[in-house]
Amino acid sequence: MRIGLIGAGRIGTFHAATLSRHRDVGSLIVTDVDRERAQSLADRLGETAAPGVDEIFAWGVDAVVITAATAVHAELIGRAARSGLPVFCEKPIALDLPGTLHALSEVDAAGTVLQMGFQRRFDTGYAGAREAVRSGRLGRLHTVRALTADQAPPPAAYLPLSGGIYRDCLIHDFDVLRWVTGQEVAEVYATGSEAGPAVFRETDDSATAAAILTLEDGTLATATAARQNGAGYDVRMELAGELDTVAVGLDDRTPIASTEPAGPPPADKPYTGFLDRFGPAYEAELTAFVEVVRGERANPCDGRDALQSLRIAEACELSRQERRPVQLGEITGAPH
């Protein structure tokens, strides 16, 4: 199998290394807007660098992995679809609903595969939580608490391009909330704070955010995010039911300290970032993509899942701006 990878940044570099050592991937073609960066990555892996995106399609590949800047995701998805190629794309498809819907229409028209990069679906902790809910171990689920906290803010130049904290950061929590519970979100009420570095005020983004989400069966969920959490990279989920409660992301590297005299000690090596925390999950999602391309399994996370998570993020942004609850039905672009 020959795979073309577009985008040689941090996550692209990680994905390229994963694919390069995969037993079913015979070769990899890498390209990036920074040609030297692509060439350097290809040289390190013993793979091939392409001058640009045109060559990825002209040289002949069996599938495409998109890890380029968000602004070009939809365009590249459409181009791959028109070429009849299966695609793996890091979230999001686009930062707005029209762009997302247009890309999905191209995939549907071509009858090709689009697998989205929501890696938490491949994390063992979240998979265990899903099983606990689906098996009935928790009884009737009544409360879910999700959080994502970055150790340090992203680069200032990235924030205006990110789409904001709901679309860029909490969208992972929105996706995995749907996946773990099997429920859709019916209503959101969200708020955010600009308290923090000045760049958040300058870009009308939030440094911290919180949302209350009501699921269709009445279960209540909270999702909070922080762009600067000095203790470390903290991603967790708690699920409480009438019979039991479980937690995801609670281990000896969780960056949290107890104030109780008999509480557990602080983590010696707290998580520092998403690759540190979710490395195995990133590898597993690409293994799944290779299996999808080979026809060995169904798509585990298609573009409609990404659309639903974006709709939740859009509802949260509208709620923050208008300071009111927002029904998901108010957000256009529901999947067919």
PDB file of C-alpha atoms in Angstrom, residues 166-167 188-192 204 206 313-327 330-331:
ATOM      1  CA  TYR A 166     -15.165  24.934  21.412  1.00  0.00           C
ATOM      2  CA  ARG A 167     -14.293  24.007  17.807  1.00  0.00           C
ATOM      3  CA  VAL A 188     -26.267  23.343  25.382  1.00  0.00           C
ATOM      4  CA  TYR A 189     -25.578  26.291  27.622  1.00  0.00           C
ATOM      5  CA  ALA A 190     -22.015  27.552  27.381  1.00  0.00           C
ATOM      6  CA  THR A 191     -19.822  30.335  28.636  1.00  0.00           C
ATOM      7  CA  GLY A 192     -16.179  31.302  28.488  1.00  0.00           C
ATOM      8  CA  ASP A 204     -12.185  37.049  20.950  1.00  0.00           C
ATOM      9  CA  SER A 206     -11.766  32.046  25.598  1.00  0.00           C
ATOM     10  CA  ALA A 313     -19.390  23.356  19.059  1.00  0.00           C
ATOM     11  CA  GLU A 314     -21.373  25.845  16.953  1.00  0.00           C
ATOM     12  CA  ALA A 315     -24.230  25.687  19.441  1.00  0.00           C
ATOM     13  CA  CYS A 316     -21.812  26.362  22.301  1.00  0.00           C
ATOM     14  CA  GLU A 317     -20.332  29.378  20.515  1.00  0.00           C
ATOM     15  CA  LEU A 318     -23.812  30.775  19.851  1.00  0.00           C
ATOM     16  CA  SER A 319     -24.743  30.189  23.482  1.00  0.00           C
ATOM     17  CA  ARG A 320     -21.612  31.997  24.668  1.00  0.00           C
ATOM     18  CA  GLN A 321     -22.285  34.975  22.439  1.00  0.00           C
ATOM     19  CA  GLU A 322     -26.003  35.283  23.182  1.00  0.00           C
ATOM     20  CA  ARG A 323     -25.871  34.097  26.795  1.00  0.00           C
ATOM     21  CA  ARG A 324     -28.739  31.645  26.452  1.00  0.00           C
ATOM     22  CA  PRO A 325     -29.469  27.937  26.086  1.00  0.00           C
ATOM     23  CA  VAL A 326     -29.313  26.742  22.479  1.00  0.00           C
ATOM     24  CA  GLN A 327     -31.199  23.795  21.064  1.00  0.00           C
ATOM     25  CA  GLU A 330     -31.230  25.614  15.834  1.00  0.00           C
ATOM     26  CA  ILE A 331     -27.950  24.632  14.181  1.00  0.00           C
TER      27      ILE A 331
END
